[in-house]
Amino acid sequence: MIWAGEDAQAEARHPALMAVLNALPPALRAPFEGFTDWGPEGVARETGLPRAQAALAARRAFSEPGLWRGDAATRAAFIEALAEGGVTARQGGRFLTLSFGADKADRVREVADRIAPGAHVMALGDAPNDIGMLEAADTGIIIANPQGAQIDTLAGESTGRIRRSTRPGPEGWNEAVLDMIDTLAPAKLRD
């Protein structure tokens, strides 16, 4: 999400990110294919998005999602080399996303502070790159994801601040949101 006045910052961030990525030695750069490499057609192919939505997704501002197609040892060297240039890599459900350090937790706090300061913040996620966001929210829900990278037990689970859905995907999101509405809604609204 780009807020008014952030256009210039966004215009500078993605090219700087791509400069770090493209400055890597070819043996480290080649196994990573990102949205910029693919363009709208490739984004549609890799994500399953319709062409118009893929074109929007291909327009990057702050991050570069993509796929790692190399071995684990080279991936570790790739991530270390990116870090030397100030770029972090976070694994999501499907994509390895590169950025200059901001993550979903930063954005959740920013959106909540701008839209409803002091409101109860609920975050839902199903991949390791969601952990910071889940931990930063007042309530975090780990959505079951049998096909994706798993999220190990988080500290907030022992207190109930972080919970797990029993169902995957949209069914899990629906289950979690309805449960939260029941939990937060005053009793008279539930009758």
XYZ file of C-alpha atoms in Angstrom:
191
model
C 0.000 0.000 0.000
C 1.405 3.372 -0.966
C 0.098 6.365 0.942
C -0.132 9.841 -0.562
C 3.297 11.422 -0.678
C 5.183 8.122 -0.730
C 5.320 7.837 -4.535
C 8.807 9.363 -4.779
C 10.119 7.062 -2.050
C 8.602 4.043 -3.809
C 10.077 5.082 -7.133
C 13.536 5.097 -5.559
C 13.247 1.959 -3.414
C 12.520 -0.709 -5.996
C 15.250 0.361 -8.448
C 17.741 0.431 -5.552
C 16.620 -3.052 -4.520
C 17.022 -4.328 -8.087
C 20.477 -2.725 -8.263
C 21.617 -4.743 -5.224
C 20.084 -7.915 -6.657
C 21.554 -7.442 -10.118
C 25.015 -6.634 -8.741
C 25.309 -10.129 -7.281
C 27.684 -12.569 -8.985
C 25.837 -14.431 -11.770
C 26.071 -17.764 -9.911
C 24.074 -16.232 -7.020
C 21.693 -14.103 -9.120
C 20.679 -16.698 -11.729
C 18.675 -19.083 -9.493
C 16.368 -16.258 -8.321
C 13.559 -15.258 -10.661
C 11.407 -12.374 -9.513
C 8.305 -10.528 -10.634
C 10.457 -7.981 -12.465
C 12.228 -10.763 -14.367
C 8.898 -12.337 -15.337
C 6.901 -9.248 -16.272
C 3.073 -9.358 -16.277
C 2.833 -12.529 -18.411
C 5.206 -14.451 -16.165
C 3.517 -13.161 -12.996
C 0.184 -14.408 -14.401
C 1.745 -17.787 -15.174
C 3.462 -18.198 -11.785
C 0.631 -16.854 -9.601
C -2.473 -17.857 -11.519
C -3.702 -14.256 -11.447
C -5.736 -12.925 -14.366
C -3.625 -10.814 -16.760
C -4.936 -7.444 -15.497
C -4.243 -8.307 -11.851
C -0.849 -9.761 -12.752
C 0.050 -6.488 -14.458
C -0.735 -4.640 -11.221
C 1.218 -7.169 -9.136
C 4.210 -6.784 -11.462
C 4.379 -3.063 -10.650
C 6.718 -3.203 -7.669
C 7.370 -0.357 -5.222
C 9.147 -1.699 -2.147
C 9.775 -5.422 -2.608
C 10.630 -8.115 -5.135
C 8.886 -11.466 -4.681
C 10.178 -14.421 -6.636
C 11.144 -18.053 -6.689
C 14.434 -19.605 -5.685
C 15.332 -22.346 -8.177
C 18.741 -23.307 -6.801
C 20.108 -25.468 -4.028
C 20.038 -24.721 -0.301
C 23.741 -23.869 0.013
C 23.594 -21.336 -2.823
C 20.388 -19.908 -1.354
C 22.175 -19.275 1.948
C 25.022 -17.509 0.105
C 22.446 -15.501 -1.914
C 20.693 -14.316 1.248
C 24.017 -13.445 2.913
C 25.169 -11.469 -0.138
C 21.869 -9.570 -0.248
C 22.193 -8.742 3.458
C 25.573 -7.125 2.778
C 23.660 -4.742 0.472
C 20.982 -4.077 3.109
C 18.378 -6.369 1.548
C 16.480 -8.966 3.560
C 14.867 -12.108 2.160
C 11.758 -13.598 3.771
C 10.147 -16.856 2.738
C 6.406 -16.721 2.250
C 4.028 -19.495 1.352
C 5.240 -19.562 -2.255
C 7.624 -16.705 -2.801
C 10.931 -15.533 -1.397
C 10.417 -11.774 -0.985
C 13.288 -9.297 -1.024
C 13.060 -5.866 0.614
C 15.074 -3.262 2.466
C 13.939 -4.593 5.832
C 10.351 -3.407 6.207
C 7.982 -6.290 6.725
C 4.293 -7.007 7.189
C 4.501 -6.153 10.894
C 5.710 -2.648 10.021
C 2.866 -2.167 7.551
C 0.173 -3.525 9.914
C 1.245 -1.052 12.596
C 1.362 1.775 10.052
C -2.098 1.048 8.654
C -3.641 0.612 12.118
C -2.080 3.864 13.374
C -3.369 5.778 10.341
C -6.856 4.297 10.170
C -7.846 3.475 13.742
C -5.270 4.294 16.414
C -5.817 2.199 19.510
C -8.105 -0.293 17.782
C -7.741 -4.031 18.322
C -5.491 -5.330 15.531
C -6.023 -8.849 14.219
C -3.536 -10.345 11.779
C -3.920 -13.579 9.836
C -1.114 -15.401 8.068
C -0.048 -18.803 6.842
C 3.672 -18.579 6.115
C 6.963 -17.847 7.885
C 7.098 -14.295 6.497
C 3.896 -13.596 8.477
C 5.445 -14.352 11.888
C 6.427 -10.758 12.719
C 2.961 -9.525 11.754
C 1.250 -12.222 13.828
C 3.415 -11.386 16.849
C 2.862 -7.626 16.472
C -0.938 -7.844 16.357
C -3.205 -7.878 19.382
C -4.519 -11.196 18.071
C -2.611 -13.316 15.570
C -4.166 -16.220 13.717
C -2.017 -18.819 12.010
C -4.065 -20.148 9.119
C -3.530 -23.852 8.438
C -1.447 -24.318 5.288
C -0.812 -27.997 4.576
C 0.977 -27.253 1.283
C 3.196 -24.403 2.483
C 6.149 -23.857 4.771
C 5.007 -24.460 8.346
C 5.126 -21.996 11.215
C 6.646 -23.425 14.379
C 4.964 -22.776 17.732
C 5.116 -19.079 18.621
C 5.416 -17.642 22.129
C 1.997 -15.957 21.980
C 0.275 -19.308 21.534
C 0.803 -20.196 25.204
C -1.254 -17.155 26.256
C -3.911 -17.449 23.529
C -2.850 -14.183 21.886
C -1.828 -16.213 18.850
C -4.124 -19.000 17.740
C -4.335 -21.509 14.913
C -7.228 -22.126 12.564
C -8.399 -25.689 12.108
C -9.125 -25.163 8.417
C -6.828 -23.983 5.609
C -7.207 -21.088 3.180
C -10.383 -19.033 2.926
C -12.283 -21.416 5.215
C -9.666 -20.861 7.912
C -9.765 -17.078 7.462
C -13.576 -17.112 7.683
C -13.524 -19.319 10.781
C -10.987 -17.069 12.523
C -12.714 -13.787 11.699
C -16.153 -15.046 12.790
C -14.665 -16.374 16.041
C -13.010 -12.996 16.659
C -16.266 -11.128 16.016
C -17.961 -13.373 18.566
C -15.149 -12.743 21.039
C -15.007 -8.946 20.636
C -18.675 -8.149 20.072
C -20.632 -7.069 23.145
C -22.988 -9.808 24.368
C -26.113 -7.799 23.428
C -25.009 -7.712 19.785
C -24.714 -11.508 19.757
C -28.336 -12.044 20.854
